[in-house]
Tab-separated table of C-alpha atoms in Angstrom:
chain	number	residue	atom	x	y	z
A	1	UNK	CA	51.710	73.610	48.833
A	2	UNK	CA	54.921	75.468	49.542
A	3	UNK	CA	57.938	74.219	47.634
A	4	UNK	CA	61.644	74.463	48.258
A	5	UNK	CA	62.642	78.084	48.775
A	6	UNK	CA	65.893	79.958	49.187
A	7	UNK	CA	65.500	82.364	52.113
A	8	UNK	CA	67.359	85.494	53.170
A	9	UNK	CA	66.807	88.467	55.489
A	10	UNK	CA	67.388	92.024	54.388
A	11	UNK	CA	68.619	94.910	56.458
A	12	UNK	CA	65.161	95.605	57.804
A	13	UNK	CA	64.585	91.921	58.565
A	14	UNK	CA	61.828	91.651	55.972
A	15	UNK	CA	61.619	88.100	54.753
A	16	UNK	CA	62.425	87.667	51.086
A	17	UNK	CA	61.533	84.464	49.295
A	18	UNK	CA	63.394	83.969	46.059
A	19	UNK	CA	61.142	81.266	44.649
A	20	UNK	CA	58.242	83.635	44.010
A	21	UNK	CA	55.881	83.244	46.971
A	22	UNK	CA	54.219	86.480	48.048
A	23	UNK	CA	55.315	87.010	51.630
A	24	UNK	CA	56.601	89.834	53.793
A	25	UNK	CA	57.105	90.846	57.381
A	26	UNK	CA	53.521	91.083	58.675
A	27	UNK	CA	52.161	94.356	59.948
A	28	UNK	CA	52.478	94.796	63.698
A	29	UNK	CA	49.437	93.909	65.774
A	30	UNK	CA	48.852	95.114	69.309
A	31	UNK	CA	48.432	92.210	71.708
A	32	UNK	CA	48.175	93.901	75.057
A	33	UNK	CA	51.838	94.436	75.891
A	34	UNK	CA	55.092	95.219	74.123
A	35	UNK	CA	56.681	92.289	75.930
A	36	UNK	CA	54.716	89.886	73.735
A	37	UNK	CA	55.777	88.421	70.413
A	38	UNK	CA	53.070	86.380	68.738
A	39	UNK	CA	51.794	84.880	65.516
A	40	UNK	CA	48.700	82.958	64.420
A	41	UNK	CA	48.557	81.137	61.080
A	42	UNK	CA	46.364	78.781	59.115
A	43	UNK	CA	48.285	75.542	59.539
A	44	UNK	CA	47.229	74.161	56.155
A	45	UNK	CA	48.046	77.106	53.896
A	46	UNK	CA	50.645	78.834	56.050
A	47	UNK	CA	48.776	82.132	55.694
A	48	UNK	CA	49.515	84.399	58.656
A	49	UNK	CA	46.378	85.821	60.261
A	50	UNK	CA	47.749	87.787	63.220
A	51	UNK	CA	51.265	88.871	64.130
A	52	UNK	CA	53.112	91.055	66.611
A	53	UNK	CA	56.918	91.223	66.488
A	54	UNK	CA	56.969	87.783	64.821
A	55	UNK	CA	60.626	88.063	63.760
A	56	UNK	CA	62.005	89.470	67.007
A	57	UNK	CA	64.575	87.130	68.481
A	58	UNK	CA	63.539	85.612	71.806
A	59	UNK	CA	64.724	82.803	74.046
A	60	UNK	CA	62.753	79.635	73.263
A	61	UNK	CA	63.072	77.972	76.682
A	62	UNK	CA	61.427	74.536	76.565
A	63	UNK	CA	59.942	75.193	73.129
A	64	UNK	CA	63.392	73.931	72.127
A	65	UNK	CA	62.126	70.439	72.908
A	66	UNK	CA	59.886	70.643	69.831
A	67	UNK	CA	62.973	70.328	67.654
A	68	UNK	CA	64.360	67.544	69.830
A	69	UNK	CA	61.097	65.672	69.299
A	70	UNK	CA	61.103	66.495	65.563
A	71	UNK	CA	64.489	64.823	65.198
A	72	UNK	CA	63.338	61.842	67.258
A	73	UNK	CA	60.323	61.467	64.947
A	74	UNK	CA	62.679	61.676	61.972
A	75	UNK	CA	64.866	58.907	63.421
A	76	UNK	CA	61.753	56.763	63.926
A	77	UNK	CA	60.589	57.398	60.362
A	78	UNK	CA	63.994	56.546	58.925
A	79	UNK	CA	64.257	53.320	60.906
A	80	UNK	CA	67.311	54.372	62.904
A	81	UNK	CA	65.450	53.761	66.172
A	82	UNK	CA	62.162	52.275	67.354
A	83	UNK	CA	59.896	53.417	70.162
A	84	UNK	CA	61.352	50.601	72.267
A	85	UNK	CA	65.008	51.468	71.662
A	86	UNK	CA	66.687	51.921	75.069
A	87	UNK	CA	68.574	55.089	75.986
A	88	UNK	CA	71.233	54.898	78.687
A	89	UNK	CA	71.373	57.972	80.916
A	90	UNK	CA	74.765	59.632	81.411
A	91	UNK	CA	75.851	61.481	84.539
A	92	UNK	CA	75.638	64.689	82.514
A	93	UNK	CA	72.009	64.111	81.508
A	94	UNK	CA	71.049	62.959	84.995
A	95	UNK	CA	72.277	66.297	86.382
A	96	UNK	CA	69.867	68.414	84.343
A	97	UNK	CA	67.376	70.473	86.360
A	98	UNK	CA	64.974	71.915	87.410
A	99	UNK	CA	62.149	70.213	85.501
A	100	UNK	CA	63.172	66.591	85.538
A	101	UNK	CA	61.917	63.051	85.325
A	102	UNK	CA	64.232	61.913	88.112
A	103	UNK	CA	66.651	59.976	85.941
A	104	UNK	CA	69.859	58.696	87.515
A	105	UNK	CA	73.205	57.771	86.017
A	106	UNK	CA	73.075	54.400	84.298
A	107	UNK	CA	69.283	54.225	84.212
A	108	UNK	CA	67.638	53.394	80.893
A	109	UNK	CA	64.434	54.646	79.329
A	110	UNK	CA	62.957	54.014	75.907
A	111	UNK	CA	62.710	56.481	73.054
A	112	UNK	CA	58.937	56.527	73.569
A	113	UNK	CA	59.315	57.310	77.266
A	114	UNK	CA	61.752	60.104	76.468
A	115	UNK	CA	59.365	61.671	73.946
A	116	UNK	CA	56.479	61.456	76.416
A	117	UNK	CA	58.638	63.011	79.133
A	118	UNK	CA	59.407	65.954	76.848
A	119	UNK	CA	55.854	66.672	75.691
A	120	UNK	CA	54.219	66.306	79.123
A	121	UNK	CA	56.647	66.904	82.000
A	122	UNK	CA	59.065	68.939	79.842
A	123	UNK	CA	61.824	66.966	81.532
A	124	UNK	CA	65.285	68.398	80.955
A	125	UNK	CA	67.087	65.225	81.999
A	126	UNK	CA	65.124	63.187	79.450
A	127	UNK	CA	65.712	65.837	76.755
A	128	UNK	CA	69.444	65.798	77.364
A	129	UNK	CA	69.529	61.984	77.340
A	130	UNK	CA	67.595	61.863	74.072
A	131	UNK	CA	69.827	64.546	72.578
A	132	UNK	CA	72.999	62.736	73.567
A	133	UNK	CA	71.623	59.502	72.140
A	134	UNK	CA	70.597	61.021	68.796
A	135	UNK	CA	73.808	63.061	68.675
A	136	UNK	CA	76.056	60.031	68.905
A	137	UNK	CA	76.960	60.661	72.532
A	138	UNK	CA	77.262	64.457	72.398
A	139	UNK	CA	74.533	66.987	73.152
A	140	UNK	CA	76.704	69.690	71.569
A	141	UNK	CA	76.772	67.703	68.334
A	142	UNK	CA	73.029	67.202	68.577
A	143	UNK	CA	72.523	70.961	68.978
A	144	UNK	CA	74.419	71.482	65.728
A	145	UNK	CA	72.114	68.963	64.050
A	146	UNK	CA	69.131	70.834	65.497
A	147	UNK	CA	70.311	74.122	64.023
A	148	UNK	CA	71.028	72.555	60.639
A	149	UNK	CA	67.540	71.068	60.609
A	150	UNK	CA	66.098	74.450	61.523
A	151	UNK	CA	67.765	75.952	58.447
A	152	UNK	CA	66.508	73.106	56.255
A	153	UNK	CA	62.961	73.791	57.444
A	154	UNK	CA	63.244	77.532	56.762
A	155	UNK	CA	63.764	78.651	60.380
A	156	UNK	CA	66.276	81.326	59.431
A	157	UNK	CA	66.507	83.170	62.758
A	158	UNK	CA	66.850	80.212	65.114
A	159	UNK	CA	69.968	78.794	66.754
A	160	UNK	CA	69.941	75.865	69.166
A	161	UNK	CA	72.593	75.165	71.784
A	162	UNK	CA	71.076	72.253	73.704
A	163	UNK	CA	68.252	69.729	73.547
A	164	UNK	CA	66.252	71.008	76.510
A	165	UNK	CA	65.975	74.782	76.238
A	166	UNK	CA	67.935	75.487	79.409
A	167	UNK	CA	69.315	79.053	79.320
A	168	UNK	CA	72.025	79.870	76.803
A	169	UNK	CA	72.509	83.398	75.482
A	170	UNK	CA	73.114	82.066	71.967
A	171	UNK	CA	69.970	79.915	71.884
A	172	UNK	CA	67.388	82.114	70.182
A	173	UNK	CA	64.350	81.879	67.949
A	174	UNK	CA	61.280	83.833	66.839
A	175	UNK	CA	57.532	83.400	67.066
A	176	UNK	CA	57.420	82.864	63.297
A	177	UNK	CA	60.107	80.192	63.353
A	178	UNK	CA	58.483	78.231	66.165
A	179	UNK	CA	55.057	78.377	64.530
A	180	UNK	CA	56.721	77.080	61.372
A	181	UNK	CA	58.242	74.206	63.346
A	182	UNK	CA	54.833	73.410	64.815
A	183	UNK	CA	53.368	73.324	61.329
A	184	UNK	CA	56.088	71.010	60.089
A	185	UNK	CA	55.551	68.629	63.004
A	186	UNK	CA	51.910	68.330	61.885
A	187	UNK	CA	52.722	67.952	58.201
A	188	UNK	CA	55.779	65.718	58.373
A	189	UNK	CA	54.675	63.366	61.142
A	190	UNK	CA	50.866	63.221	61.218
A	191	UNK	CA	50.993	59.683	62.605
A	192	UNK	CA	53.073	60.887	65.581
A	193	UNK	CA	51.408	64.236	66.210
A	194	UNK	CA	49.072	62.732	68.821
A	195	UNK	CA	51.993	62.657	71.244
A	196	UNK	CA	51.451	66.390	71.788
A	197	UNK	CA	47.912	65.926	73.105
A	198	UNK	CA	48.927	63.281	75.659
A	199	UNK	CA	47.345	64.402	78.958
A	200	UNK	CA	49.759	62.471	81.165
A	201	UNK	CA	52.053	59.476	81.263
A	202	UNK	CA	53.300	57.135	83.964
A	203	UNK	CA	57.019	56.497	84.435
A	204	UNK	CA	58.148	54.032	87.068
A	205	UNK	CA	54.928	54.350	89.006
A	206	UNK	CA	54.707	58.142	88.972
A	207	UNK	CA	52.181	60.107	86.911
A	208	UNK	CA	53.429	63.185	85.052
A	209	UNK	CA	50.810	65.635	83.741
A	210	UNK	CA	51.023	67.755	80.610
A	211	UNK	CA	51.933	71.381	81.339
A	212	UNK	CA	49.793	72.630	78.434
A	213	UNK	CA	46.508	73.636	80.075
A	214	UNK	CA	44.930	74.521	76.739
A	215	UNK	CA	44.424	70.804	76.161
A	216	UNK	CA	41.784	70.895	78.889
A	217	UNK	CA	40.568	74.475	78.566
A	218	UNK	CA	40.297	75.224	74.847
A	219	UNK	CA	38.022	73.236	72.547
A	220	UNK	CA	39.955	71.716	69.683
A	221	UNK	CA	43.407	72.236	71.211
A	222	UNK	CA	45.771	69.359	70.452
A	223	UNK	CA	49.272	70.692	71.159
A	224	UNK	CA	51.983	71.712	71.264
A	225	UNK	CA	54.500	72.882	73.895
A	226	UNK	CA	54.996	75.292	76.783
A	227	UNK	CA	58.248	76.947	77.806
A	228	UNK	CA	59.660	79.207	80.492
A	229	UNK	CA	62.957	80.651	81.655
A	230	UNK	CA	63.382	83.945	83.514
A	231	UNK	CA	64.670	85.829	80.482
A	232	UNK	CA	61.976	84.571	78.103
A	233	UNK	CA	58.825	84.826	80.168
A	234	UNK	CA	56.114	82.251	79.617
A	235	UNK	CA	56.005	80.903	76.043
A	236	UNK	CA	53.592	78.622	74.223
A	237	UNK	CA	53.236	77.129	70.767
A	238	UNK	CA	49.672	75.879	70.342
A	239	UNK	CA	47.594	74.105	67.739
A	240	UNK	CA	43.836	73.759	67.550
A	241	UNK	CA	41.314	72.424	65.053
A	242	UNK	CA	37.629	73.301	64.584
A	243	UNK	CA	35.228	72.664	61.725
A	244	UNK	CA	38.014	71.516	59.439
A	245	UNK	CA	40.167	74.583	60.126
A	246	UNK	CA	43.498	74.078	61.884
A	247	UNK	CA	45.522	76.916	63.389
A	248	UNK	CA	49.056	77.039	64.714
A	249	UNK	CA	50.134	79.892	66.978
A	250	UNK	CA	53.064	81.043	69.083
A	251	UNK	CA	53.133	83.439	72.025
A	252	UNK	CA	56.335	84.595	73.746
A	253	UNK	CA	56.769	86.719	76.860
A	254	UNK	CA	53.855	86.069	79.195
A	255	UNK	CA	54.148	87.432	82.730
A	256	UNK	CA	52.598	84.211	84.013
A	257	UNK	CA	51.432	80.926	82.600
A	258	UNK	CA	47.810	81.894	83.105
A	259	UNK	CA	48.185	85.278	81.406
A	260	UNK	CA	50.004	83.659	78.482
A	261	UNK	CA	47.213	81.108	78.126
A	262	UNK	CA	44.563	83.853	78.120
A	263	UNK	CA	46.383	85.703	75.376
A	264	UNK	CA	46.751	82.535	73.361
A	265	UNK	CA	43.079	81.617	73.695
A	266	UNK	CA	42.018	85.120	72.688
A	267	UNK	CA	44.284	85.026	69.647
A	268	UNK	CA	43.050	81.597	68.608
A	269	UNK	CA	39.470	82.844	68.963
A	270	UNK	CA	40.277	85.768	66.702
A	271	UNK	CA	42.075	83.538	64.225
A	272	UNK	CA	39.151	81.132	63.991
A	273	UNK	CA	36.847	84.117	63.585
A	274	UNK	CA	38.883	85.342	60.632
A	275	UNK	CA	38.589	81.866	59.116
A	276	UNK	CA	34.806	81.934	59.500
A	277	UNK	CA	34.632	79.464	62.381
A	278	UNK	CA	32.283	80.254	65.242
A	279	UNK	CA	33.997	80.623	68.607
A	280	UNK	CA	32.873	77.879	70.976
A	281	UNK	CA	32.325	78.271	74.688
A	282	UNK	CA	35.380	77.268	76.667
A	283	UNK	CA	35.424	74.207	78.869
A	284	UNK	CA	36.453	76.493	81.680
A	285	UNK	CA	36.031	80.204	81.222
A	286	UNK	CA	39.012	82.269	82.358
A	287	UNK	CA	38.643	85.981	81.808
A	288	UNK	CA	40.060	86.910	78.401
A	289	UNK	CA	42.071	90.108	78.267
A	290	UNK	CA	40.265	92.611	76.081
A	291	UNK	CA	43.627	94.041	75.050
A	292	UNK	CA	44.490	90.766	73.366
A	293	UNK	CA	42.540	91.780	70.253
A	294	UNK	CA	44.659	92.319	67.169
A	295	UNK	CA	43.840	93.685	63.753
A	296	UNK	CA	43.619	91.229	60.849
A	297	UNK	CA	46.509	91.441	58.436
A	298	UNK	CA	46.086	92.978	55.012
A	299	UNK	CA	47.360	91.121	51.967
A	300	UNK	CA	48.797	87.634	51.726
A	301	UNK	CA	51.400	86.661	54.284
A	302	UNK	CA	52.623	83.128	54.736
A	303	UNK	CA	54.849	81.113	57.019
A	304	UNK	CA	57.749	80.847	54.603
A	305	UNK	CA	59.134	77.353	54.595
A	306	UNK	CA	61.585	75.117	52.840
A	307	UNK	CA	61.196	71.422	52.352
A	308	UNK	CA	63.243	69.415	54.831
A	309	UNK	CA	66.377	67.896	53.414
A	310	UNK	CA	65.965	64.144	52.960
């Protein structure tokens, strides 16, 4: 189990871990297109199986909501809120678009409803409302908390500027950092992780479906989050479990949601293969891009992490 580490980046962006874990910038793997950044890791050990530009800074888009949810889970764990705690929607939060739950100024929703809106609909209005609530009335303050938490978790190349992932030139991350966040969501909140496999939820009579198609199309998939803005392309952090092996993976830069999903499924297949798990037939069988194959990494590479500050 990884312990508390002090992290720094050198001039060549190779990750150095001062507490003695053997880790380095993984060798580059070809994944069909230079626009992609990707990583696949064993979620239990943190060992990186496949990587392509894993430390290249990219825009997270709605993957940002993973950190918003992480901090909501933390507030639930610490007893600062309950699932039934009401959140009052401000005019600012109600104005968030384009993906939205349809919240209006003065409306209330519960913490549980806000979390469900983030993991399924990817609702920006709900994300902003939750961020304002957890940030003591200020989304800007909440974004600072998000970035501080990222550093505490070992996400050294990530900066957050809002709770939703709406475009901001200073809001950046990497495939490695987001895979690390996915891993910490599993490890730190196993009792809450099922939120990410919710197929849909109903809010005020309307059904909102999960944007993550892997939940229906890839055997063993149980999370995590999709994301898209024009400058990022189509992003996805995914988790899947088969035969006792759990993987976490991140893909940035898809030209379309479907192409991104194909790349992700091909990479997960390869990752499970490297872990000795037979690849199962898919529930639906989209064509998998042959160019999505990547070479296994040589040596021991891990998702470097630090223990979260209490």
